[in-house]
């Protein structure tokens, strides 16, 4: 079939390449011309799509990348995988709206549009369909098919690959579900049909809300057990020996990434909008996580004070600036807030992170240095925010004059854990 995947990022590109490998003719559409240029050149910027794999589907002409709307004509199925950010706690669906208007002008009778972007329940039927109908003059259901299928990308996950992760699928009616399920059956090992788009939209948010709430609970507990003088890290490992009814989460300096700190707030926003009441767990979880950087700074302040030093004027080295272990992404990373707070207190803050991608240096609010023994030993305080595999953890633990270990990975004479 003729497929369009609109949005060629960490979700859209893997889907487009897999669909091309499954025998479809796929147009990868993106409004970012630089991104399209790189794709046409066979240069993949997505962890799970090696450039060699991209070049194979480019060479076979099964896949092509474009920023030109004309290439969207005559699609059988179009999948929307555009970003859905939050701005000051309010969902920003502009990318979906713009993309829907563009696809709507090329929508033909009998074609299908699937939304994959994470959003609040009701978006597919209340926002997407009217735009598609308005732009095409067609009627959803009667003239074209539509549905929602959430993404479950776990970059670098060794256990679950893109194809083996079960895929929720939904349609606005039975015919839409049949077409959409048929498409994804050719790409994923398992598809899971649900009764409608709202269920699929909500399921995705439940998945990430579950994580956010549990991470925030363990974060808050860490701040309390420290004062109780009980080792939460050992207690978590002990709890994790329970083979059922427990999922292991560990404390950290905050919750980063473009999923967890964002997706659940789509749900709490919608609930407040529709019902005028809070989704308290999400609002509390967000508050706890957003104050973890403040807690990290309090611990550093206390440690320096115990050494007769003040934050003001101290050299502080932050290790691991991206949002999670071994990630390259800086989005919503708690390190940014930690650096800002320490700088505001007059510290001389530097950062070390070998995972920072070329060009991302400009997004940092700290100068970058190597995590060398010299940098470690000349700092007044070191903070291990992300325990990347690239760090020499034994050296850091042994040589740091003081290190706050936010990941419980270090041992040494002056190590404190979060
Ligand atoms: N974090 C903790 N403690 C934990 C787990 C995570 O502090 O026990 C922090 C991480 O350091 C990071 C943030 O939370 O800053 C988010 O971590 P994450 O492991 O949830 O990773 P993400 O943001 O890449 O989440 C994505 C999600 N995938 C999708 O939305 C499709 C999530 O549902 C996946 O479970 C997760 O990847 C994954 O497991 O890879």
Coordinates of C-alpha atoms and ligand atoms in Angstrom, one line a residue:
X1 CA 0.0 0.0 0.0
X2 CA 1.0 3.7 -0.3
X3 CA 1.8 4.8 3.2
X4 CA 2.6 8.3 4.6
X5 CA 4.2 8.6 8.0
X6 CA 4.0 12.2 9.0
X7 CA 6.7 13.1 11.5
X8 CA 10.1 11.4 11.1
X9 CA 11.4 11.4 14.7
X10 CA 12.1 8.6 17.2
X11 CA 8.6 7.2 16.6
X12 CA 7.9 8.0 12.9
X13 CA 11.2 6.9 11.4
X14 CA 11.2 3.3 12.9
X15 CA 7.6 2.9 11.8
X16 CA 8.3 4.2 8.3
X17 CA 11.3 2.0 7.8
X18 CA 9.5 -1.1 9.2
X19 CA 6.6 -0.5 6.9
X20 CA 8.9 -0.1 3.9
X21 CA 10.7 -3.4 4.9
X22 CA 7.2 -5.0 5.1
X23 CA 6.6 -4.2 1.4
X24 CA 4.8 -0.9 1.5
X25 CA 5.7 2.2 -0.5
X26 CA 6.4 4.7 2.3
X27 CA 6.7 8.4 2.2
X28 CA 8.4 9.8 5.4
X29 CA 7.0 13.4 5.6
X30 CA 8.5 16.0 7.9
X31 CA 8.4 19.8 8.0
X32 CA 12.0 20.0 9.2
X33 CA 13.9 20.3 5.9
X34 CA 17.3 19.7 7.6
X35 CA 16.0 16.4 9.1
X36 CA 14.7 15.4 5.6
X37 CA 18.0 16.3 4.1
X38 CA 19.8 14.0 6.5
X39 CA 17.3 11.2 5.8
X40 CA 17.6 11.5 2.1
X41 CA 21.4 11.2 2.6
X42 CA 20.8 8.0 4.6
X43 CA 21.9 9.6 7.8
X44 CA 19.8 8.2 10.7
X45 CA 19.5 10.2 13.9
X46 CA 17.3 7.7 15.6
X47 CA 18.8 5.1 18.0
X48 CA 16.9 2.1 16.8
X49 CA 17.3 2.8 13.0
X50 CA 20.9 2.3 12.0
X51 CA 21.9 4.3 8.9
X52 CA 22.6 1.1 7.0
X53 CA 19.0 0.0 7.5
X54 CA 17.7 3.4 6.3
X55 CA 19.9 3.3 3.2
X56 CA 18.6 -0.1 2.3
X57 CA 15.0 1.1 2.1
X58 CA 16.1 4.3 0.4
X59 CA 18.1 2.3 -2.3
X60 CA 15.2 0.0 -2.9
X61 CA 12.9 3.1 -3.2
X62 CA 10.5 1.5 -0.7
X63 CA 11.1 4.5 1.4
X64 CA 11.5 8.2 0.6
X65 CA 11.8 11.2 2.8
X66 CA 10.3 14.6 1.9
X67 CA 9.1 18.0 3.1
X68 CA 7.0 18.4 0.0
X69 CA 3.3 18.1 0.5
X70 CA 2.8 17.1 -3.1
X71 CA 4.4 13.7 -2.2
X72 CA 1.4 13.0 0.1
X73 CA -1.0 12.5 -2.8
X74 CA -2.8 9.1 -3.1
X75 CA -1.9 7.7 0.3
X76 CA -3.9 4.6 1.4
X77 CA -2.8 5.0 5.1
X78 CA -1.3 8.1 6.7
X79 CA 0.1 7.8 10.3
X80 CA 0.6 10.9 12.3
X81 CA 3.7 10.7 14.6
X82 CA 4.2 14.4 15.4
X83 CA 5.3 15.8 18.8
X84 CA 2.7 16.8 21.4
X85 CA 4.5 19.0 23.9
X86 CA 3.2 20.8 27.0
X87 CA 3.5 24.5 27.3
X88 CA 3.1 25.7 30.9
X89 CA 1.1 22.6 31.7
X90 CA -1.2 23.0 28.7
X91 CA -1.2 20.5 25.8
X92 CA 0.0 21.9 22.6
X93 CA -1.7 20.0 19.7
X94 CA -0.7 22.5 17.0
X95 CA 1.5 19.9 15.3
X96 CA -1.4 17.5 15.1
X97 CA -3.7 20.2 13.8
X98 CA -1.3 21.4 11.1
X99 CA -0.5 17.9 10.0
X100 CA -4.2 17.0 9.9
X101 CA -5.0 20.0 7.7
X102 CA -2.1 19.0 5.3
X103 CA -3.2 15.4 5.1
X104 CA -6.8 16.4 4.8
X105 CA -6.2 18.1 1.5
X106 CA -4.8 14.9 0.1
X107 CA -7.3 12.5 1.8
X108 CA -9.2 10.4 -0.7
X109 CA -12.3 8.3 -0.3
X110 CA -11.5 4.9 1.2
X111 CA -8.2 6.1 2.7
X112 CA -7.2 5.8 6.4
X113 CA -5.6 8.2 8.9
X114 CA -4.1 6.9 12.2
X115 CA -3.0 9.1 15.0
X116 CA 0.0 7.8 17.1
X117 CA 1.0 11.0 18.9
X118 CA 0.4 10.8 22.7
X119 CA -2.6 12.9 23.6
X120 CA -5.5 13.1 26.0
X121 CA -8.6 10.9 25.5
X122 CA -11.0 12.4 22.9
X123 CA -8.4 14.0 20.6
X124 CA -8.9 11.6 17.7
X125 CA -12.6 12.1 17.5
X126 CA -13.0 15.6 18.8
X127 CA -10.1 17.3 17.2
X128 CA -8.6 15.2 14.4
X129 CA -11.7 14.0 12.6
X130 CA -13.3 17.5 12.2
X131 CA -10.1 18.9 10.7
X132 CA -9.8 16.0 8.3
X133 CA -13.5 16.3 7.2
X134 CA -13.2 20.1 6.8
X135 CA -10.0 19.8 4.7
X136 CA -11.3 17.0 2.5
X137 CA -15.0 17.5 2.3
X138 CA -15.3 13.8 3.2
X139 CA -17.2 12.2 6.1
X140 CA -15.3 10.2 8.7
X141 CA -16.4 6.6 8.8
X142 CA -18.6 6.8 5.6
X143 CA -15.8 8.1 3.3
X144 CA -12.5 7.5 5.2
X145 CA -11.3 5.4 8.1
X146 CA -9.5 6.6 11.2
X147 CA -8.2 5.5 14.6
X148 CA -5.6 5.8 17.3
X149 CA -2.6 3.6 18.0
X150 CA -0.2 4.7 20.8
X151 CA 3.6 4.4 20.4
X152 CA 5.5 2.3 22.9
X153 CA 9.1 3.1 21.8
X154 CA 11.7 2.1 24.4
X155 CA 15.0 3.3 22.8
X156 CA 17.8 0.8 23.4
X157 CA 15.5 -1.7 25.3
X158 CA 17.3 -5.0 25.0
X159 CA 14.3 -7.1 25.9
X160 CA 11.5 -5.5 23.8
X161 CA 12.1 -4.4 20.2
X162 CA 10.0 -2.2 18.0
X163 CA 8.4 -5.2 16.4
X164 CA 7.9 -7.4 19.5
X165 CA 6.3 -4.8 21.7
X166 CA 2.5 -5.4 21.6
X167 CA 0.7 -2.6 19.7
X168 CA -2.7 -1.3 20.8
X169 CA -4.9 -0.5 17.8
X170 CA -8.3 1.2 17.6
X171 CA -10.8 2.5 15.0
X172 CA -13.7 4.9 14.9
X173 CA -15.8 2.0 13.6
X174 CA -15.4 -1.7 12.8
X175 CA -14.2 -1.1 9.2
X176 CA -11.6 1.4 10.4
X177 CA -10.3 -1.1 13.0
X178 CA -10.1 -3.8 10.4
X179 CA -8.0 -1.7 8.1
X180 CA -5.8 -0.4 10.9
X181 CA -5.3 -3.7 12.6
X182 CA -4.4 -5.3 9.2
X183 CA -1.8 -2.6 8.6
X184 CA -0.1 -3.1 12.0
X185 CA -0.4 -6.9 11.8
X186 CA 2.1 -6.7 8.9
X187 CA 4.6 -4.8 11.1
X188 CA 4.2 -5.9 14.7
X189 CA 4.2 -9.4 16.2
X190 CA 1.2 -8.7 18.3
X191 CA -1.6 -6.2 17.9
X192 CA -4.2 -5.6 20.6
X193 CA -7.5 -4.2 19.4
X194 CA -9.5 -2.0 21.8
X195 CA -13.1 -0.7 21.4
X196 CA -12.3 2.8 20.3
X197 CA -9.7 5.6 20.1
X198 CA -10.5 7.0 23.6
X199 CA -9.6 3.7 25.2
X200 CA -6.3 3.5 23.3
X201 CA -5.5 7.2 24.1
X202 CA -6.2 6.6 27.8
X203 CA -4.3 3.3 27.9
X204 CA -1.1 5.1 26.8
X205 CA -1.5 7.7 29.5
X206 CA -2.1 5.1 32.1
X207 CA 1.2 3.4 31.2
X208 CA 3.2 6.5 31.7
X209 CA 1.2 7.8 34.7
X210 CA 1.9 4.5 36.4
X211 CA 5.6 5.1 36.0
X212 CA 5.5 8.8 37.0
X213 CA 3.5 8.2 40.2
X214 CA 5.7 5.3 41.3
X215 CA 9.0 7.2 40.6
X216 CA 7.7 10.2 42.5
X217 CA 6.6 8.1 45.4
X218 CA 10.1 6.5 45.7
X219 CA 11.7 10.0 45.3
X220 CA 9.7 11.5 48.1
X221 CA 10.4 8.4 50.3
X222 CA 14.1 8.8 49.6
X223 CA 14.1 12.3 51.1
X224 CA 12.4 11.0 54.2
X225 CA 14.4 7.8 54.7
X226 CA 17.6 9.8 54.5
X227 CA 16.4 11.7 57.6
X228 CA 15.3 8.4 59.3
X229 CA 18.8 7.1 58.6
X230 CA 17.5 4.0 56.8
X231 CA 19.1 2.8 53.5
X232 CA 16.3 3.0 51.0
X233 CA 18.5 1.6 48.2
X234 CA 19.1 -1.7 50.1
X235 CA 15.4 -1.8 51.0
X236 CA 14.3 -1.4 47.4
X237 CA 16.6 -4.2 46.3
X238 CA 15.1 -6.3 49.1
X239 CA 11.6 -5.4 48.1
X240 CA 12.5 -6.4 44.5
X241 CA 13.0 -9.9 45.5
X242 CA 9.3 -10.3 45.7
X243 CA 8.5 -12.1 42.5
X244 CA 5.0 -10.7 42.1
X245 CA 3.1 -7.5 42.8
X246 CA 6.1 -5.2 42.8
X247 CA 7.9 -3.1 40.2
X248 CA 11.3 -1.7 41.0
X249 CA 11.8 2.0 40.8
X250 CA 14.7 3.9 42.2
X251 CA 15.2 7.5 43.4
X252 CA 16.9 10.1 41.2
X253 CA 17.5 13.8 40.8
X254 CA 14.2 14.2 39.1
X255 CA 12.2 12.9 36.1
X256 CA 13.3 13.9 32.6
X257 CA 12.5 13.0 29.0
X258 CA 9.7 13.9 26.7
X259 CA 7.4 11.2 28.0
X260 CA 7.1 10.9 31.7
X261 CA 7.1 14.5 32.8
X262 CA 4.7 15.3 30.0
X263 CA 2.3 12.6 29.0
X264 CA 0.5 12.2 32.4
X265 CA -0.1 15.9 32.5
X266 CA -2.2 15.6 29.4
X267 CA -4.6 13.5 31.5
X268 CA -4.6 15.8 34.5
X269 CA -5.2 18.8 32.2
X270 CA -8.1 17.1 30.5
X271 CA -9.7 16.1 33.8
X272 CA -9.5 19.6 35.1
X273 CA -10.8 21.0 31.8
X274 CA -13.7 18.6 31.6
X275 CA -14.6 18.0 35.3
X276 CA -13.0 21.0 37.1
X277 CA -11.3 18.6 39.6
X278 CA -7.7 17.7 40.0
X279 CA -6.1 14.3 39.1
X280 CA -4.3 14.5 42.5
X281 CA -1.8 11.7 42.0
X282 CA -0.4 13.2 38.8
X283 CA -0.3 16.8 40.2
X284 CA 1.4 15.6 43.4
X285 CA 3.8 13.3 41.5
X286 CA 4.8 16.2 39.2
X287 CA 5.3 18.5 42.2
X288 CA 7.5 16.0 44.0
X289 CA 9.6 15.3 40.9
X290 CA 10.0 18.9 40.0
X291 CA 11.4 19.6 43.5
X292 CA 14.0 16.8 43.5
X293 CA 16.6 19.1 42.0
X294 CA 16.0 21.4 45.0
X295 CA 16.6 18.5 47.3
X296 CA 19.8 17.6 45.5
X297 CA 21.0 21.2 46.0
X298 CA 20.0 21.0 49.7
X299 CA 22.1 17.9 50.2
X300 CA 25.1 19.5 48.4
X301 CA 24.7 22.6 50.5
X302 CA 24.6 20.6 53.7
X303 CA 27.7 18.5 52.7
X304 CA 29.8 21.6 51.8
X305 CA 28.7 23.3 55.1
X306 CA 29.9 20.2 57.0
X307 CA 33.3 20.7 55.3
X308 CA 33.4 24.4 56.2
X309 CA 32.6 25.5 52.7
X310 CA 29.7 27.4 51.1
X311 CA 28.1 26.7 47.8
X312 CA 29.0 30.3 46.9
X313 CA 32.4 30.1 45.3
X314 CA 32.6 26.3 45.3
X315 CA 33.6 24.3 42.2
X316 CA 30.9 21.8 41.6
X317 CA 31.1 19.1 38.9
X318 CA 27.8 17.6 37.6
X319 CA 28.2 14.1 36.0
X320 CA 25.5 12.9 33.6
X321 CA 23.5 15.8 32.1
X322 CA 21.1 13.9 29.8
X323 CA 17.7 12.8 31.1
X324 CA 18.4 9.1 31.8
X325 CA 21.3 6.6 32.0
X326 CA 23.1 6.3 28.6
X327 CA 20.5 8.5 26.9
X328 CA 21.7 11.3 24.6
X329 CA 18.5 13.4 25.0
X330 CA 18.6 16.5 27.1
X331 CA 14.9 17.2 27.1
X332 CA 13.4 18.0 30.5
X333 CA 16.6 16.7 32.1
X334 CA 16.8 17.5 35.9
X335 CA 20.5 18.4 35.5
X336 CA 19.4 21.7 33.9
X337 CA 17.5 22.7 37.1
X338 CA 20.3 21.5 39.4
X339 CA 22.8 23.6 37.5
X340 CA 20.6 26.6 37.5
X341 CA 20.0 26.4 41.3
X342 CA 23.7 26.0 42.1
X343 CA 24.7 28.8 39.7
X344 CA 22.2 31.1 41.4
X345 CA 23.8 30.3 44.7
X346 CA 27.2 31.5 43.3
X347 CA 28.8 28.1 42.6
X348 CA 31.2 27.6 39.7
X349 CA 29.3 24.8 38.0
X350 CA 30.7 22.5 35.3
X351 CA 29.2 19.4 33.6
X352 CA 30.6 16.2 32.1
X353 CA 28.6 14.0 29.8
X354 CA 30.2 12.0 26.9
X355 CA 26.7 11.3 25.6
X356 CA 25.9 14.9 24.7
X357 CA 25.4 15.0 20.9
X358 CA 27.4 17.4 18.8
X359 CA 25.5 20.7 18.6
X360 CA 23.6 20.1 21.8
X361 CA 26.2 22.0 23.7
X362 CA 24.3 25.2 23.0
X363 CA 21.3 23.8 24.9
X364 CA 23.4 23.4 28.1
X365 CA 23.5 26.0 30.9
X366 CA 26.9 24.7 32.1
X367 CA 30.4 24.5 30.5
X368 CA 31.3 21.0 29.5
X369 CA 34.5 19.3 30.7
X370 CA 35.8 15.7 30.7
X371 CA 35.1 13.5 33.7
X372 CA 38.8 13.3 34.2
X373 CA 40.6 12.5 37.5
X374 CA 41.9 16.1 37.5
X375 CA 38.4 17.5 37.2
X376 CA 37.1 15.1 39.9
X377 CA 39.8 15.8 42.4
X378 CA 39.9 19.6 42.0
X379 CA 36.1 20.0 42.5
X380 CA 34.8 20.9 45.9
X381 CA 31.8 18.7 45.2
X382 CA 30.9 16.1 42.5
X383 CA 27.3 15.1 41.8
X384 CA 26.6 11.8 39.9
X385 CA 23.2 12.6 38.3
X386 CA 23.2 9.9 35.6
X387 CA 25.4 6.8 35.9
X388 CA 26.3 6.5 32.2
X389 CA 28.3 3.4 31.3
X390 CA 31.0 5.7 29.9
X391 CA 32.0 7.0 33.4
X392 CA 34.9 5.6 35.4
X393 CA 32.7 5.0 38.5
X394 CA 35.4 3.4 40.6
X395 CA 37.8 6.3 40.1
X396 CA 35.0 8.8 40.8
X397 CA 34.1 7.1 44.0
X398 CA 37.6 6.8 45.2
X399 CA 39.0 10.2 44.2
X400 CA 36.2 12.7 44.6
X401 CA 36.7 14.9 47.7
X402 CA 32.9 14.7 48.1
X403 CA 30.3 13.1 45.8
X404 CA 26.5 13.0 46.1
X405 CA 25.7 9.8 44.3
X406 CA 22.1 10.1 43.0
X407 CA 22.2 6.6 41.5
X408 CA 23.7 4.5 44.3
X409 CA 26.5 3.3 42.0
X410 CA 29.6 4.6 43.8
X411 CA 31.8 3.5 46.7
X412 CA 34.6 5.5 48.3
X413 CA 35.7 7.5 51.3
X414 CA 33.6 10.6 50.6
X415 CA 30.5 9.2 48.9
X416 CA 26.9 10.0 50.0
X417 CA 23.9 8.5 48.3
X418 CA 20.7 10.4 47.6
Ligands
LIG1 N1 13.6 7.4 36.4 C1 13.9 7.3 37.8 N2 13.7 6.2 38.5 C2 13.2 5.0 37.9 C3 13.0 5.1 36.5 C4 13.2 6.3 35.8 O1 14.3 8.3 38.4 O2 13.1 4.0 38.6 C5 13.8 8.6 35.7 C6 14.8 8.5 34.6 O3 16.1 8.8 35.1 C7 14.3 9.5 33.6 C8 12.8 9.5 33.8 O4 12.6 8.9 35.1 O5 14.8 10.8 34.0 C9 12.1 8.7 32.7 O6 12.7 7.5 32.6 P1 12.0 6.2 31.8 O7 12.8 5.0 32.2 O8 10.6 6.2 32.1 O9 12.4 6.5 30.3 P2 11.6 7.3 29.2 O10 11.3 8.7 29.5 O11 12.4 7.1 28.0 O12 10.2 6.5 29.1 C10 10.0 5.8 28.0 C11 8.5 5.5 28.0 N3 8.1 4.9 26.7 C12 7.1 5.4 26.1 O13 6.4 6.3 26.5 C13 6.7 4.7 24.8 C14 8.1 4.6 29.1 O14 6.8 4.2 29.0 C15 9.0 3.3 29.0 O15 8.7 2.5 30.1 C16 10.5 3.8 29.1 O16 10.7 4.6 28.0 C17 11.4 2.5 29.1 O17 11.1 1.6 29.9 O18 12.3 2.6 28.3

